[in-house]
Coordinates of C-alpha atoms in Angstrom, one line a residue:
M911 CA 0.0 0.0 0.0
Q912 CA 1.5 3.4 -1.1
L913 CA 1.2 6.5 1.2
Y914 CA 1.5 10.1 0.0
E915 CA 1.9 13.6 1.5
L916 CA 1.2 17.0 0.0
T917 CA 4.3 19.2 -0.6
S918 CA 4.6 22.9 0.2
S919 CA 5.0 23.8 -3.5
N920 CA 2.3 25.9 -5.2
D921 CA 1.2 23.1 -7.6
G922 CA 0.2 20.9 -4.7
E923 CA 2.3 18.0 -5.9
L924 CA 1.9 14.7 -4.1
R925 CA 5.1 13.0 -3.0
A926 CA 5.4 9.4 -2.0
I927 CA 6.6 8.9 1.5
G928 CA 6.7 5.1 1.8
K929 CA 5.1 1.8 1.0
L930 CA 3.5 -0.5 3.5
E931 CA 2.9 -4.2 2.6
P932 CA -0.4 -5.8 3.8
A933 CA 0.0 -7.9 7.0
F934 CA -1.8 -10.9 5.4
D935 CA -2.2 -11.9 1.7
S936 CA -5.6 -12.7 0.2
R937 CA -5.2 -16.5 0.6
T938 CA -4.5 -16.2 4.3
R939 CA -7.5 -14.0 4.8
A940 CA -9.7 -16.4 2.9
I941 CA -8.5 -19.3 5.0
T942 CA -9.0 -17.3 8.2
Q943 CA -12.5 -16.3 7.2
S944 CA -13.4 -19.9 6.3
A945 CA -12.1 -21.2 9.6
I946 CA -14.1 -18.5 11.5
A947 CA -17.2 -19.4 9.6
I948 CA -16.8 -23.1 10.2
A949 CA -16.2 -22.5 13.9
V950 CA -19.3 -20.3 14.2
V951 CA -21.4 -22.9 12.5
L952 CA -20.1 -25.7 14.7
L953 CA -20.7 -23.6 17.8
A954 CA -24.2 -22.8 16.7
L955 CA -24.9 -26.6 16.1
W956 CA -23.6 -27.3 19.5
V957 CA -25.9 -24.7 21.1
V958 CA -29.0 -26.0 19.4
R959 CA -28.0 -29.7 19.6
E960 CA -31.1 -30.5 21.7
F961 CA -33.4 -29.1 19.0
L962 CA -31.7 -30.5 15.9
V963 CA -34.1 -33.4 15.6
A964 CA -37.1 -31.1 16.0
L965 CA -35.7 -28.7 13.4
T966 CA -34.9 -31.6 11.0
W967 CA -38.5 -32.9 11.3
A968 CA -39.8 -29.4 10.6
A969 CA -37.7 -29.1 7.4
L970 CA -38.8 -32.6 6.3
I971 CA -42.4 -31.9 6.9
A972 CA -42.3 -28.5 5.2
I973 CA -40.7 -29.9 2.1
A974 CA -43.1 -32.9 2.0
I975 CA -46.3 -30.8 2.3
W976 CA -45.1 -27.8 0.3
P977 CA -47.2 -28.5 -2.8
V978 CA -50.4 -29.0 -0.6
Y979 CA -49.6 -25.8 1.3
I980 CA -49.3 -23.8 -1.9
Q981 CA -52.8 -24.8 -2.9
F982 CA -54.1 -24.1 0.6
A983 CA -52.4 -20.6 0.6
R984 CA -54.1 -19.7 -2.6
L985 CA -57.5 -20.5 -1.1
I986 CA -56.8 -18.6 2.1
S987 CA -55.2 -15.4 0.9
S988 CA -53.9 -14.0 -2.3
R989 CA -51.3 -11.8 -0.5
R990 CA -48.0 -13.5 -0.3
S991 CA -47.0 -11.7 2.9
S992 CA -50.1 -12.9 4.8
L993 CA -49.5 -14.8 8.0
S994 CA -52.9 -16.5 8.0
A995 CA -52.1 -19.2 5.6
P996 CA -48.8 -20.5 7.2
L997 CA -50.3 -20.1 10.7
L998 CA -53.5 -22.0 9.9
F999 CA -51.7 -24.7 7.9
T1000 CA -49.2 -25.2 10.8
L1001 CA -52.0 -25.6 13.3
L1002 CA -53.8 -28.1 11.0
T1003 CA -50.6 -30.1 10.6
G1004 CA -50.1 -30.1 14.3
L1005 CA -53.6 -31.5 14.8
V1006 CA -53.1 -34.2 12.2
L1007 CA -49.9 -35.3 13.9
L1008 CA -51.2 -34.9 17.5
V1009 CA -54.8 -36.2 17.5
P1010 CA -53.9 -39.9 16.8
L1011 CA -51.4 -39.8 19.6
I1012 CA -54.0 -38.3 22.0
L1013 CA -56.5 -41.0 21.0
V1014 CA -54.0 -43.8 21.7
A1015 CA -53.0 -42.2 25.0
H1016 CA -56.6 -41.9 26.0
Q1017 CA -57.2 -45.6 25.3
V1018 CA -54.1 -46.5 27.2
A1019 CA -55.2 -44.4 30.2
Q1020 CA -58.7 -46.0 30.1
G1021 CA -57.1 -49.4 30.2
S1022 CA -54.7 -48.6 33.0
G1023 CA -57.4 -49.2 35.7
A1024 CA -58.3 -52.6 34.2
F1025 CA -54.6 -53.4 34.1
L1026 CA -54.2 -52.8 37.8
R1027 CA -57.3 -54.8 38.6
A1028 CA -56.0 -57.6 36.5
L1029 CA -52.7 -57.6 38.5
Y1030 CA -54.7 -57.9 41.8
R1031 CA -56.7 -60.8 40.4
L1032 CA -53.5 -62.5 39.3
R1033 CA -52.1 -62.2 42.8
E1034 CA -55.2 -63.8 44.3
S1035 CA -56.1 -66.6 41.9
G1036 CA -53.3 -66.9 39.3
V1037 CA -53.7 -67.4 35.6
A1038 CA -56.0 -70.2 34.3
V1039 CA -54.5 -72.7 31.9
P1040 CA -55.6 -71.9 28.3
I1041 CA -57.7 -74.7 26.8
W1042 CA -55.5 -74.9 23.7
L1043 CA -52.3 -75.4 25.7
A1044 CA -52.9 -79.1 26.4
Q1045 CA -53.8 -79.6 22.7
L1046 CA -50.3 -78.8 21.5
P1047 CA -48.4 -81.8 20.1
I1048 CA -45.4 -83.2 22.0
A1049 CA -44.9 -80.1 24.3
G1050 CA -48.5 -79.7 25.3
Q1051 CA -48.5 -81.8 28.5
P1052 CA -45.1 -80.5 29.9
L1053 CA -46.2 -76.9 29.2
E1054 CA -49.5 -77.5 31.0
L1055 CA -47.7 -78.9 34.0
W1056 CA -45.3 -75.9 34.1
W1057 CA -48.2 -73.5 33.8
R1058 CA -50.1 -75.1 36.7
A1059 CA -47.0 -75.1 38.9
N1060 CA -46.1 -71.5 38.2
L1061 CA -48.6 -69.2 36.6
S1062 CA -51.7 -70.9 38.1
N1063 CA -50.1 -70.9 41.5
P1064 CA -51.0 -67.6 43.3
D1065 CA -48.0 -68.0 45.7
V1066 CA -45.5 -68.3 42.9
L1067 CA -47.1 -65.6 40.9
R1068 CA -47.1 -63.2 43.8
E1069 CA -43.4 -63.8 44.2
W1070 CA -42.9 -62.9 40.5
L1071 CA -45.1 -59.8 40.8
R1072 CA -43.6 -58.6 44.1
G1073 CA -41.7 -55.8 42.3
V1074 CA -44.8 -54.6 40.5
N1075 CA -46.7 -52.5 43.0
I1076 CA -48.5 -49.2 43.1
E1077 CA -45.4 -47.3 44.2
T1078 CA -43.3 -48.7 41.3
L1079 CA -46.1 -47.9 38.8
T1080 CA -46.5 -44.4 40.3
S1081 CA -42.8 -43.6 40.0
W1082 CA -42.7 -45.0 36.5
T1083 CA -45.7 -42.9 35.5
G1084 CA -44.0 -39.8 36.9
A1085 CA -40.9 -40.4 34.9
L1086 CA -43.0 -41.0 31.8
G1087 CA -44.9 -37.8 32.4
G1088 CA -41.7 -35.8 32.6
A1089 CA -40.5 -37.4 29.3
L1090 CA -43.9 -36.6 27.7
L1091 CA -43.6 -32.9 28.7
H1092 CA -40.2 -32.7 27.2
R1093 CA -41.5 -34.3 23.9
L1094 CA -44.4 -31.9 23.9
F1095 CA -41.9 -29.0 24.2
L1096 CA -39.9 -30.3 21.3
F1097 CA -43.1 -30.7 19.3
A1098 CA -43.9 -27.1 20.0
I1099 CA -40.4 -26.1 18.7
M1100 CA -41.0 -28.2 15.6
L1101 CA -44.3 -26.4 14.9
I1102 CA -42.7 -23.0 15.3
A1103 CA -39.9 -24.0 12.9
L1104 CA -42.5 -25.4 10.5
F1105 CA -44.4 -22.1 10.6
V1106 CA -41.2 -20.1 9.7
A1107 CA -40.4 -22.6 7.0
L1108 CA -43.8 -22.2 5.4
R1109 CA -43.9 -18.5 5.8
D1110 CA -40.4 -18.0 4.2
G1111 CA -40.5 -21.1 2.0
D1112 CA -40.0 -19.2 -1.3
W1113 CA -37.0 -17.2 0.0
L1114 CA -35.4 -20.3 1.6
A1115 CA -35.8 -22.3 -1.6
D1116 CA -34.2 -19.4 -3.6
R1117 CA -31.3 -19.2 -1.1
A1118 CA -30.8 -23.0 -1.3
L1119 CA -30.7 -23.0 -5.1
T1120 CA -28.3 -20.0 -5.2
T1121 CA -26.0 -21.5 -2.6
A1122 CA -25.9 -24.8 -4.4
D1123 CA -25.1 -23.1 -7.7
D1124 CA -22.3 -21.1 -6.0
L1125 CA -20.8 -24.1 -4.4
I1126 CA -21.0 -26.8 -7.0
G1127 CA -22.0 -25.0 -10.2
H1128 CA -24.9 -25.6 -12.5
P1129 CA -25.8 -29.2 -11.3
G1130 CA -26.5 -27.7 -7.8
A1131 CA -30.0 -26.7 -8.7
R1132 CA -30.8 -30.2 -9.9
L1133 CA -29.2 -31.7 -6.8
V1134 CA -31.5 -29.6 -4.5
S1135 CA -34.5 -30.5 -6.6
R1136 CA -33.7 -34.2 -6.4
L1137 CA -33.3 -34.0 -2.7
A1138 CA -36.7 -32.3 -2.3
D1139 CA -38.3 -35.0 -4.5
A1140 CA -36.7 -37.7 -2.4
I1141 CA -38.0 -36.2 0.8
R1142 CA -41.5 -36.0 -0.5
A1143 CA -41.3 -39.5 -1.8
A1144 CA -40.0 -40.9 1.5
V1145 CA -42.6 -39.2 3.6
N1146 CA -45.6 -39.9 1.3
G1147 CA -44.4 -43.4 0.5
T1148 CA -44.0 -44.2 4.2
I1149 CA -47.4 -42.9 5.1
A1150 CA -49.1 -44.6 2.2
A1151 CA -47.5 -47.9 3.0
A1152 CA -48.5 -47.6 6.7
I1153 CA -52.1 -47.1 5.7
L1154 CA -52.1 -50.0 3.4
K1155 CA -50.5 -52.3 6.0
G1156 CA -52.8 -51.2 8.7
A1157 CA -55.9 -51.6 6.5
A1158 CA -54.9 -55.1 5.4
I1159 CA -54.0 -56.3 8.9
G1160 CA -57.2 -54.7 10.2
I1161 CA -59.2 -57.0 7.9
G1162 CA -57.3 -59.9 9.6
Y1163 CA -58.2 -58.5 13.0
V1164 CA -61.9 -58.5 12.1
A1165 CA -61.8 -61.9 10.5
M1166 CA -60.0 -63.6 13.4
G1167 CA -62.2 -62.0 16.0
V1168 CA -59.6 -59.8 17.8
P1169 CA -61.3 -57.6 20.5
H1170 CA -61.6 -54.0 19.5
P1171 CA -60.3 -54.6 15.9
L1172 CA -60.7 -50.9 14.8
L1173 CA -58.5 -49.7 17.7
F1174 CA -55.8 -52.3 16.9
A1175 CA -56.0 -51.4 13.2
A1176 CA -55.5 -47.7 14.0
L1177 CA -52.6 -48.6 16.4
T1178 CA -51.0 -50.8 13.7
T1179 CA -51.3 -48.1 11.1
A1180 CA -49.7 -45.5 13.4
L1181 CA -46.9 -47.8 14.6
A1182 CA -46.2 -49.0 11.0
M1183 CA -44.3 -45.8 10.4
V1184 CA -42.0 -46.8 13.3
P1185 CA -39.4 -49.5 12.8
L1186 CA -40.8 -52.8 14.2
G1187 CA -43.8 -50.9 15.5
A1188 CA -46.4 -52.8 13.5
W1189 CA -44.9 -56.1 14.6
I1190 CA -45.4 -55.1 18.2
A1191 CA -49.0 -54.2 17.6
L1192 CA -49.6 -57.5 15.7
A1193 CA -48.0 -59.5 18.6
M1194 CA -50.2 -57.7 21.2
A1195 CA -53.3 -58.5 19.2
A1196 CA -52.3 -62.1 18.8
L1197 CA -51.6 -62.5 22.5
I1198 CA -55.0 -61.0 23.4
L1199 CA -56.7 -63.2 20.9
A1200 CA -54.9 -66.3 22.3
S1201 CA -56.2 -65.5 25.8
Y1202 CA -59.8 -65.3 24.5
S1203 CA -59.7 -68.2 22.1
S1204 CA -60.1 -71.9 22.8
T1205 CA -57.8 -72.9 20.0
L1206 CA -54.4 -71.7 18.7
L1207 CA -55.7 -71.7 15.1
A1208 CA -56.9 -68.1 15.2
P1209 CA -53.8 -66.4 16.8
V1210 CA -51.4 -68.5 14.7
G1211 CA -53.3 -67.7 11.6
L1212 CA -53.3 -64.0 12.5
I1213 CA -49.5 -64.0 13.1
V1214 CA -48.9 -65.7 9.7
F1215 CA -51.2 -63.4 7.8
G1216 CA -49.9 -60.3 9.5
A1217 CA -46.3 -61.3 9.1
A1218 CA -46.8 -61.9 5.4
I1219 CA -48.4 -58.4 5.0
L1220 CA -45.7 -56.7 6.9
L1221 CA -42.8 -58.4 5.1
I1222 CA -44.4 -57.6 1.7
G1223 CA -45.1 -54.0 2.8
D1224 CA -41.8 -53.3 4.4
N1225 CA -39.6 -54.9 1.7
L1226 CA -41.6 -54.5 -1.5
I1227 CA -44.4 -52.0 -1.4
Q1228 CA -42.8 -49.2 0.6
P1229 CA -39.5 -49.2 -1.3
A1230 CA -41.4 -49.3 -4.6
L1231 CA -43.6 -46.3 -3.6
I1232 CA -40.6 -44.3 -2.5
G1233 CA -38.3 -45.3 -5.4
G1234 CA -41.0 -44.8 -8.1
T1235 CA -41.5 -41.2 -7.1
A1236 CA -37.9 -40.3 -6.3
Q1237 CA -36.6 -42.2 -9.4
L1238 CA -34.3 -44.3 -7.2
P1239 CA -33.4 -48.0 -7.8
F1240 CA -35.2 -50.4 -5.4
L1241 CA -32.0 -51.6 -3.8
L1242 CA -30.8 -48.0 -3.0
V1243 CA -34.2 -47.3 -1.4
L1244 CA -34.1 -50.4 0.7
I1245 CA -30.5 -49.9 1.8
G1246 CA -31.2 -46.2 2.5
M1247 CA -34.3 -47.0 4.7
L1248 CA -32.6 -49.8 6.7
G1249 CA -29.2 -48.0 7.0
G1250 CA -30.9 -44.7 7.9
V1251 CA -32.9 -46.2 10.7
E1252 CA -29.8 -47.9 12.0
S1253 CA -27.8 -44.7 11.9
F1254 CA -30.3 -41.9 12.8
G1255 CA -33.2 -43.7 14.4
L1256 CA -36.8 -43.0 13.3
I1257 CA -35.9 -39.9 11.3
G1258 CA -33.4 -42.0 9.3
L1259 CA -36.4 -43.7 7.7
F1260 CA -36.7 -40.5 5.7
L1261 CA -33.1 -39.3 5.7
G1262 CA -31.8 -42.6 4.3
P1263 CA -33.5 -42.4 0.9
V1264 CA -32.6 -38.7 0.7
I1265 CA -28.9 -39.4 1.2
M1266 CA -29.2 -42.2 -1.4
A1267 CA -30.8 -39.7 -3.8
A1268 CA -28.0 -37.2 -3.2
L1269 CA -25.5 -39.9 -3.9
L1270 CA -27.2 -40.9 -7.2
T1271 CA -27.5 -37.3 -8.3
V1272 CA -23.8 -36.6 -7.6
W1273 CA -22.9 -39.8 -9.4
R1274 CA -25.0 -38.8 -12.5
E1275 CA -24.4 -35.0 -12.6
L1276 CA -21.0 -34.3 -11.1
L1277 CA -19.2 -37.4 -12.4
G1278 CA -21.0 -37.6 -15.7
V1279 CA -22.1 -41.2 -15.2
E1280 CA -25.4 -42.4 -16.6
T1281 CA -27.3 -45.1 -14.7

C-alpha cells in the first residue's frame, strides 16, 4: 500500500513517503474467514443440539407438504405476505400429527385401571391354563404342568409380581410424564420452525438454489430439486405404505375375532411408520386373541397373515412407492431405509433415501455417469 503527502509547493504536488505491505495476503484472509465461519457454524450446532431433531423434522415436513400448502395458501389469501395461511396450515398439521397420539394415549389411560385390577386378580387366583395349551403336540403336557405349577399358583405368581406395586407404577408414571412434557416442548419447537419454513419457503428455496449453484455450479439446482423430490417420496411413501399395511392387517383382526379390531387397526397403522412398531401391535393383538380363544388356530393364523403383510409391505411396497416417485433404484431405497434407521433412528427412515438420492445425483451429474 502506497502512502502520499502534500508538498509545500504551489502546484500541490503529491510525494510518495513510503510503501506498506499488507500484513496478510488474500489467501491467508480467505482461509481465516473460512475457519471462523466453520467455527461459528459448529458452535451454533452445539448450542442447538437438543433441538436438531425437531428442526430436522420441521424441514422434512415442510418440504413434503409444500405442494399442498401452496394450494391451501391460494384458497386462504392472495397476499404472499399474509401470515394467516402458514399459521392455519401449521395448526392443522399439528392437529393431524397430535390427534392420533392423543386418542391412543386416551385408550391406554382408560385401560390402566383394568390393568391394575388384573394384577390384583392374578395375585389372588393366578392365571388359568388356556384350553389350547394341552392340545399342543409333544410339548402340550409339559407346558400345561409348568403353567399349573407357576402361573396358576398364586403364591409363585405373587413372588414374581412382588416388584410390581402401586409405588413402582407411580414412579414409572411420573418419569413417563416428565419425558412426555419434554417431547411436547420439542413438538412445539417443531411447529414454530414449521411455521417459519412455510412463511419464508420461497425465500429459503431461492437461497438453497443460489448457494448450491455457487458451491458446485450448474448441477447444484438439480441436486437440490432431487433432494426435495426424495424427501416428498420418502414421507408420502411411508405414510401410504403404513395405511395399506394397517388396513390389510385390520381386515385380519376383524376376520379372526380380535377384540376392538378398529383400535388395533389404528394402532397398527400408526406404529407401522416406526421400525418394528407394527410387529409389536400385531404381537399384542395375537396374545390377546390367544387369551380369549379356545384354540391356537386363530392367533397363529393372525400371526402368519400379519407377518406376510408386513414383510411384503416393508420390503416391496414401501421401497417401490418411494423409489418410483424419487426415481431411485429399489436396492438403494431399501438400503437407505434400513441404514438410515440404524444410523439416525426413526428420522433416518426419511433421511436414508434422501442421502441415497443425493449420492445418485452426484454420481450422475457431477461425475457424468449415466445409470
